[in-house]
Amino acid sequence: MAIIVPIKGLRYNQEKIKNLADVITPPYDVIDDKAQDDYYTRHPYNIIRLEYGKIFPEDNEENSRYTRAAADFARWQKAGVLLPEKMPAVYYYEQEFTVNERKKVRSGFTCGVKLEPYEKGVVLPHEETMPKHKADRLALMKACRANFSPIFALYIDRENAAIGALRQAIKKTAPDVNCTGENRETHRLWTITEAAVISQVQKIMTDKRIFIADGHHRYETALNYKNERDACKNRTPAGTNTEPAYHYVMMTLVNLYDAGLVILPAHRLVKNITGLNKDRLLAELKETFIIEKFPLAPDHGNFQDFLHSLATAAPAAPIRSHVLGLYTSRGELYRLTLRNNNPPAKLMPRDKSPAWQNLDVSVLQTLILEKYLGIDCARRAAADQISYTREEEGSLKAVDRGEFQMAFFLNPTRVEEVIDVAANGEKMPQKSTYFHPKLITGLVINKL
């Protein structure tokens, strides 16, 4: 099913950039204004200037974050800061990190993946997207004609054959990139150009489906960009049969069974709910949930115990319980457990599959956020009532400061749940997953 190709990537010239940690960043969608400032000042060639440039009050069509990115991109190539590979390559990538005090290594490979509409069932999404984010990414792609960051995607390979072939190819070679960046994460990248190895991996992937883990907006943007350019005349040079580079998008592919694959929860912070009465909300929730108050210590010292209780109270299928956390300020912390006489199939939208109905995020969205707080699809798109965060204790403090009215805490979505929903052709609620760690932007650039 999936068609993958080597790409003639652009990479930072390590003779000019001595420490790659100075020029790489996380994906744009986890970078706030302060982090953006930090990356700008860290190095004049930091990838932030291309991937997520600043906006200024005087910006216009002739001078914008997009035109500046295009100008910098061209200038950096001319100056030899960014160098193209001599031959098309597949990049084997290892990301070493620590989570819950345990060291892990996630392995994958970066390549071009042929763009296919979702309805073909080759590349499948698992989350909803928002139009404004796609408009921003499309403007950048039009201006620069490049993928600056890889989409993070999963595939199923029980024998781990693709990664095995790549590891065999690089086992006696040092990585082309070996740097330690933020959060003490180590990034190792090998460039593989051997045609026989690439062909072997291509054959392994031909019967695989691709599941987008992180980068839905960028994938849909790449599809829109492809369709726009295809609509133009003379999309390929006269007399050639070469398929355009923009028919592919750069992805980093990770096996579903990789030992380093980690999903963390994305919690919800709620604000701007007019007339919210928290006591009345709790009374209404009792119809659907068992509510238990947790004795939160004044210094929040036992909050991790509470989060652990959410996990231990929600065993895996077939006896799956849906357990959520709710904080309403001033130490008021509750555990909400969906009552046994209220199975999701009875309460959730009938047009959704059991896989979708049984997600904790679906239970939260349908039975609380929509039903009692009025945060429907339009409000989620407006992003003025709900925020998504990895912060745990920070969420408690944000509510106590009055920045938000309440916080909801979730267990992480399981990888198998992601695959089950995507395989049904459905999309999870937005920010149902937080794959950790994020892929790094700036190791490889794919010109279109």
XYZ file of C-alpha atoms in Angstrom:
448
model
C 0.000 0.000 0.000
C 2.498 2.620 1.159
C 4.982 3.962 -1.374
C 8.159 5.330 0.149
C 11.107 6.938 -1.619
C 14.550 8.201 -0.653
C 14.880 11.970 -0.544
C 17.766 14.252 -1.407
C 17.584 16.016 1.909
C 19.180 19.257 2.965
C 21.138 19.133 6.211
C 23.071 21.651 8.256
C 26.737 21.939 7.282
C 28.485 20.777 10.443
C 31.679 22.561 9.432
C 29.782 25.821 9.818
C 27.376 24.769 12.597
C 29.568 23.211 15.266
C 26.746 22.379 17.694
C 23.530 21.246 16.029
C 21.680 21.636 19.316
C 21.892 25.393 18.701
C 19.831 25.228 15.508
C 17.227 22.477 16.033
C 13.828 22.845 17.749
C 10.734 20.844 18.674
C 7.766 21.031 16.248
C 6.217 24.476 15.779
C 2.946 23.568 17.493
C 4.545 23.120 20.924
C 6.551 26.362 20.787
C 5.159 29.343 22.702
C 6.218 32.979 22.327
C 8.937 32.756 24.964
C 10.466 29.640 23.421
C 10.306 31.274 20.000
C 12.283 34.242 21.352
C 14.823 31.884 22.910
C 15.382 30.019 19.638
C 15.731 33.289 17.725
C 18.493 34.470 20.050
C 20.171 31.074 20.349
C 21.637 31.122 16.828
C 21.154 33.212 13.650
C 20.663 30.000 11.650
C 18.183 28.367 14.011
C 15.483 26.469 12.088
C 12.818 28.496 13.932
C 13.361 31.296 11.395
C 12.191 28.975 8.634
C 9.604 26.786 10.343
C 7.927 29.266 12.700
C 9.024 32.829 12.075
C 7.941 35.817 14.097
C 4.991 38.028 13.187
C 5.394 41.814 13.363
C 2.708 44.544 13.406
C 3.969 46.043 10.142
C 3.805 42.731 8.230
C 2.085 42.678 4.842
C 1.925 40.404 1.806
C 5.338 41.542 0.589
C 7.025 41.233 3.980
C 5.719 38.487 6.259
C 6.885 35.491 8.259
C 6.535 33.479 5.038
C 8.498 35.769 2.720
C 11.232 36.123 5.337
C 11.421 32.338 5.703
C 11.745 31.932 1.936
C 14.490 34.580 1.761
C 16.419 33.032 4.661
C 16.026 29.553 3.176
C 17.516 30.673 -0.143
C 20.286 32.646 1.549
C 21.306 29.776 3.842
C 21.603 27.420 0.884
C 23.667 29.918 -1.092
C 25.960 30.460 1.904
C 26.516 26.723 2.328
C 24.837 26.611 5.730
C 22.431 24.011 4.342
C 23.905 21.365 2.040
C 22.053 18.856 -0.169
C 22.850 15.163 -0.100
C 24.879 13.994 -3.070
C 22.479 11.085 -3.537
C 18.877 10.409 -2.453
C 18.820 8.818 0.978
C 16.743 7.196 3.680
C 17.722 8.361 7.165
C 17.835 5.960 10.100
C 17.066 7.911 13.276
C 17.417 7.141 16.980
C 16.043 9.378 19.717
C 17.293 8.588 23.223
C 15.314 10.025 26.130
C 14.206 9.498 29.708
C 10.591 9.103 30.818
C 9.451 8.250 34.339
C 13.129 7.878 35.272
C 13.634 5.160 32.646
C 15.929 5.525 29.639
C 14.419 4.623 26.276
C 15.458 4.704 22.620
C 12.900 5.204 19.860
C 13.988 4.118 16.384
C 12.574 5.088 13.014
C 13.487 6.178 9.519
C 12.914 9.389 7.588
C 11.945 9.259 3.917
C 9.397 10.519 1.410
C 5.914 8.981 1.569
C 3.537 9.264 -1.370
C 0.600 11.518 -0.579
C -2.727 9.715 -0.689
C -6.201 10.958 0.255
C -7.466 9.416 3.460
C -10.311 7.619 1.707
C -7.821 5.347 -0.065
C -6.957 3.812 3.292
C -3.187 3.960 2.766
C -2.396 6.898 5.048
C -4.824 7.216 7.951
C -5.390 10.020 10.471
C -6.468 9.591 14.066
C -7.237 13.173 15.170
C -9.377 16.084 14.061
C -7.640 19.168 12.644
C -8.328 22.913 12.764
C -8.543 25.069 9.578
C -6.453 28.007 10.832
C -3.399 25.824 11.431
C -3.596 24.392 7.907
C -3.819 27.872 6.372
C -0.611 28.888 8.135
C 1.273 25.758 7.050
C 0.040 26.087 3.452
C 1.267 29.678 3.211
C 4.699 28.568 4.435
C 4.837 25.641 2.017
C 3.894 27.853 -0.918
C 6.558 30.400 -0.027
C 9.408 27.951 0.627
C 8.484 24.796 -1.303
C 9.916 22.564 1.391
C 9.102 20.340 4.348
C 11.107 21.688 7.274
C 9.878 19.069 9.748
C 8.937 15.406 9.331
C 5.461 14.091 10.008
C 5.569 11.416 12.714
C 3.781 8.248 11.593
C 3.378 4.621 12.650
C 3.265 1.362 10.736
C 2.793 -2.258 11.807
C 5.782 -4.555 11.356
C 5.721 -7.457 13.819
C 9.036 -8.819 12.520
C 10.653 -5.357 12.658
C 12.032 -6.143 9.205
C 12.406 -2.567 7.931
C 14.333 -1.349 10.963
C 16.348 -4.576 10.967
C 17.484 -3.977 7.383
C 18.483 -0.397 8.151
C 20.346 -1.356 11.322
C 22.267 -3.986 9.403
C 23.300 -1.333 6.888
C 24.675 1.079 9.496
C 26.022 -1.301 12.127
C 29.675 -0.544 11.320
C 29.318 3.183 10.714
C 29.229 6.178 13.012
C 26.151 8.413 12.864
C 26.269 11.481 10.629
C 24.543 13.394 13.424
C 25.052 12.774 17.127
C 23.939 15.619 19.353
C 22.251 16.151 22.702
C 19.538 18.782 22.781
C 16.840 19.931 25.159
C 15.718 17.717 28.032
C 18.954 15.752 27.577
C 17.539 13.999 24.523
C 20.171 12.526 22.219
C 19.630 12.471 18.458
C 21.519 10.110 16.168
C 21.041 10.117 12.396
C 22.579 7.873 9.736
C 22.381 8.609 5.998
C 21.694 5.476 3.930
C 22.126 5.738 0.164
C 22.724 2.094 -0.818
C 20.146 1.283 -3.495
C 19.826 -2.374 -2.448
C 19.022 -1.477 1.171
C 16.512 1.195 0.165
C 14.843 -1.207 -2.281
C 14.587 -3.840 0.456
C 12.849 -1.386 2.802
C 10.530 -0.228 0.009
C 9.444 -3.823 -0.605
C 8.854 -4.399 3.113
C 6.625 -1.317 3.266
C 4.492 -2.086 0.198
C 1.838 -3.950 2.205
C 1.847 -1.506 5.118
C -0.599 1.208 6.037
C 0.652 4.456 7.540
C -1.013 5.879 10.665
C -0.311 9.546 11.358
C 0.805 9.983 14.961
C 1.745 13.669 14.960
C 1.453 16.100 12.071
C -2.127 15.843 10.806
C -2.218 19.533 9.859
C 1.016 19.220 7.892
C -0.181 16.110 6.048
C -3.477 17.688 5.031
C -1.587 20.836 4.054
C 0.743 18.775 1.853
C -2.300 17.207 0.166
C -3.813 20.638 -0.474
C -0.488 21.906 -1.798
C -0.197 18.915 -4.145
C -3.711 19.448 -5.470
C -3.104 23.161 -6.061
C 0.116 22.554 -7.969
C -1.405 19.678 -9.936
C -4.149 22.047 -11.055
C -1.540 24.288 -12.671
C -0.356 23.608 -16.208
C 3.109 22.225 -16.944
C 3.490 20.728 -13.509
C 6.390 18.557 -14.739
C 9.124 19.524 -17.210
C 8.208 18.846 -20.824
C 9.290 15.445 -22.100
C 9.778 13.871 -18.639
C 7.841 11.239 -16.760
C 9.292 12.134 -13.377
C 6.726 12.279 -10.597
C 7.004 15.650 -8.843
C 8.712 15.780 -5.463
C 5.640 17.490 -4.013
C 3.650 14.274 -4.560
C 5.533 13.041 -1.491
C 5.865 14.375 2.026
C 8.703 13.851 4.488
C 7.828 11.454 7.300
C 9.634 9.689 10.101
C 8.152 6.203 10.336
C 8.183 4.268 13.616
C 7.098 0.667 14.086
C 4.048 0.253 16.322
C 6.023 -2.395 18.215
C 9.092 -0.217 18.806
C 10.224 -0.474 22.434
C 10.683 3.284 22.637
C 7.165 4.257 21.554
C 5.562 6.265 24.378
C 2.200 8.067 24.569
C 1.564 10.544 27.367
C -1.808 12.132 28.182
C -2.898 15.560 26.993
C -4.956 17.130 29.788
C -7.735 19.730 29.344
C -7.969 23.213 30.866
C -11.347 24.965 30.668
C -12.148 28.698 30.809
C -14.744 31.291 29.760
C -17.771 29.157 30.690
C -20.466 31.729 31.447
C -22.507 31.107 34.589
C -20.515 28.058 35.611
C -21.677 26.650 38.951
C -19.221 23.965 39.997
C -21.462 22.497 42.700
C -24.305 22.124 40.228
C -21.943 20.558 37.691
C -20.833 17.946 40.221
C -24.446 17.162 41.074
C -25.258 16.674 37.382
C -22.203 14.506 36.814
C -23.345 12.138 39.576
C -26.018 10.840 37.204
C -23.319 9.390 34.953
C -20.196 9.117 37.098
C -19.198 7.890 40.531
C -17.523 10.911 42.137
C -14.849 10.511 44.808
C -13.130 13.472 46.424
C -9.373 13.130 46.807
C -7.649 14.666 49.854
C -5.133 16.828 47.996
C -2.316 18.094 50.218
C -1.937 21.903 50.411
C 1.480 21.658 48.740
C 0.119 19.222 46.106
C 2.668 16.717 47.412
C 0.367 13.744 46.864
C -0.895 14.758 43.423
C 1.189 12.089 41.693
C -0.560 9.542 43.910
C -3.853 10.813 42.532
C -2.694 10.451 38.920
C -1.453 6.955 39.713
C -4.885 6.123 41.125
C -6.461 7.078 37.788
C -4.219 4.595 35.999
C -4.704 1.727 38.433
C -8.478 2.219 38.459
C -8.687 1.829 34.668
C -7.605 -1.725 33.784
C -7.294 -2.771 30.176
C -10.085 -4.297 28.105
C -12.270 -6.284 28.327
C -13.061 -4.864 31.788
C -12.174 -1.302 30.841
C -13.228 1.431 33.251
C -13.310 5.079 32.255
C -11.688 7.156 34.980
C -11.034 10.906 34.774
C -9.664 13.537 37.118
C -11.322 16.914 37.803
C -9.859 19.892 39.646
C -12.096 22.856 40.453
C -9.661 25.052 42.482
C -8.725 25.494 46.143
C -7.817 21.848 46.659
C -11.088 20.461 45.258
C -9.864 17.359 43.393
C -12.160 14.541 42.252
C -11.958 11.166 40.580
C -14.806 10.507 38.134
C -15.568 6.893 37.196
C -18.186 6.124 34.558
C -20.935 4.051 36.184
C -21.187 0.406 35.111
C -24.844 0.869 34.211
C -23.796 3.580 31.740
C -21.766 1.755 29.060
C -20.356 4.085 26.379
C -22.388 2.371 23.655
C -25.542 3.535 25.440
C -24.460 7.159 25.886
C -22.155 7.985 22.999
C -22.970 8.969 19.394
C -24.513 6.025 17.563
C -22.582 6.774 14.371
C -19.273 6.087 16.105
C -17.577 2.708 16.395
C -17.054 0.928 19.733
C -13.346 1.764 19.410
C -14.159 5.500 19.346
C -16.889 5.258 21.984
C -14.526 3.573 24.434
C -11.842 6.244 24.397
C -11.469 8.200 27.628
C -11.129 11.389 25.576
C -14.409 10.608 23.802
C -16.148 10.055 27.138
C -14.817 13.379 28.430
C -15.680 15.287 25.270
C -19.179 13.871 24.779
C -20.459 13.344 28.317
C -18.926 16.374 30.044
C -17.451 19.045 27.777
C -20.287 19.005 25.252
C -23.211 17.911 27.412
C -22.692 20.085 30.483
C -20.202 22.798 29.515
C -21.375 23.498 25.970
C -17.915 23.148 24.416
C -19.038 21.850 21.046
C -17.153 21.533 17.765
C -17.436 25.254 16.992
C -16.103 26.250 20.403
C -13.223 23.785 20.124
C -12.344 25.251 16.740
C -12.448 28.767 18.188
C -10.047 27.593 20.928
C -11.396 30.195 23.361
C -12.731 27.808 26.016
C -10.337 24.873 26.074
C -6.579 24.419 26.139
C -4.521 21.257 25.943
C -1.483 20.697 28.128
C 1.078 18.178 29.301
C 1.411 20.088 32.565
C 0.191 18.201 35.612
C 0.823 20.216 38.772
C 1.081 23.308 36.571
C -2.568 22.800 35.634
C -3.584 22.912 39.297
C -1.700 26.174 39.746
C -3.222 27.686 36.600
C -6.710 26.996 37.983
C -5.788 28.370 41.416
C -4.486 31.567 39.775
C -7.839 32.025 38.063
C -6.469 31.592 34.547
C -8.799 28.630 34.055
C -11.995 27.496 35.771
C -11.162 23.804 35.966
C -8.808 21.101 34.758
C -9.545 17.580 33.554
C -6.887 14.877 33.806
C -6.737 11.817 31.580
C -4.912 8.527 31.366
C -2.793 8.196 28.214
C -4.449 6.762 25.129
C -3.079 3.338 24.272
C -1.289 2.814 20.949
C -3.686 -0.009 20.097
C -6.618 2.370 20.563
C -5.060 4.820 18.104
C -4.700 2.096 15.484
C -8.210 0.688 16.051
C -9.869 4.082 15.585
C -7.764 5.012 12.558
C -8.355 1.628 10.923
C -12.111 2.305 11.153
C -11.624 5.499 9.168
C -12.488 7.629 12.208
C -10.741 10.505 13.931
C -10.255 10.892 17.657
C -11.064 14.160 19.404
C -8.344 16.760 18.970
C -5.202 16.240 21.083
C -6.141 12.723 22.126
C -2.492 11.717 22.138
C 0.877 13.167 23.035
C 3.611 11.035 21.529
C 6.731 11.580 23.611
C 9.207 12.892 22.813
C 8.363 15.088 19.853
C 10.382 14.648 16.688
C 13.049 17.279 16.202
C 12.821 19.908 13.475
C 15.995 20.750 11.578
C 17.828 17.456 11.144
C 16.630 16.976 7.550
C 14.812 19.336 5.160
C 12.941 18.042 2.112
C 12.786 20.373 -0.901
C 9.679 20.251 -3.052
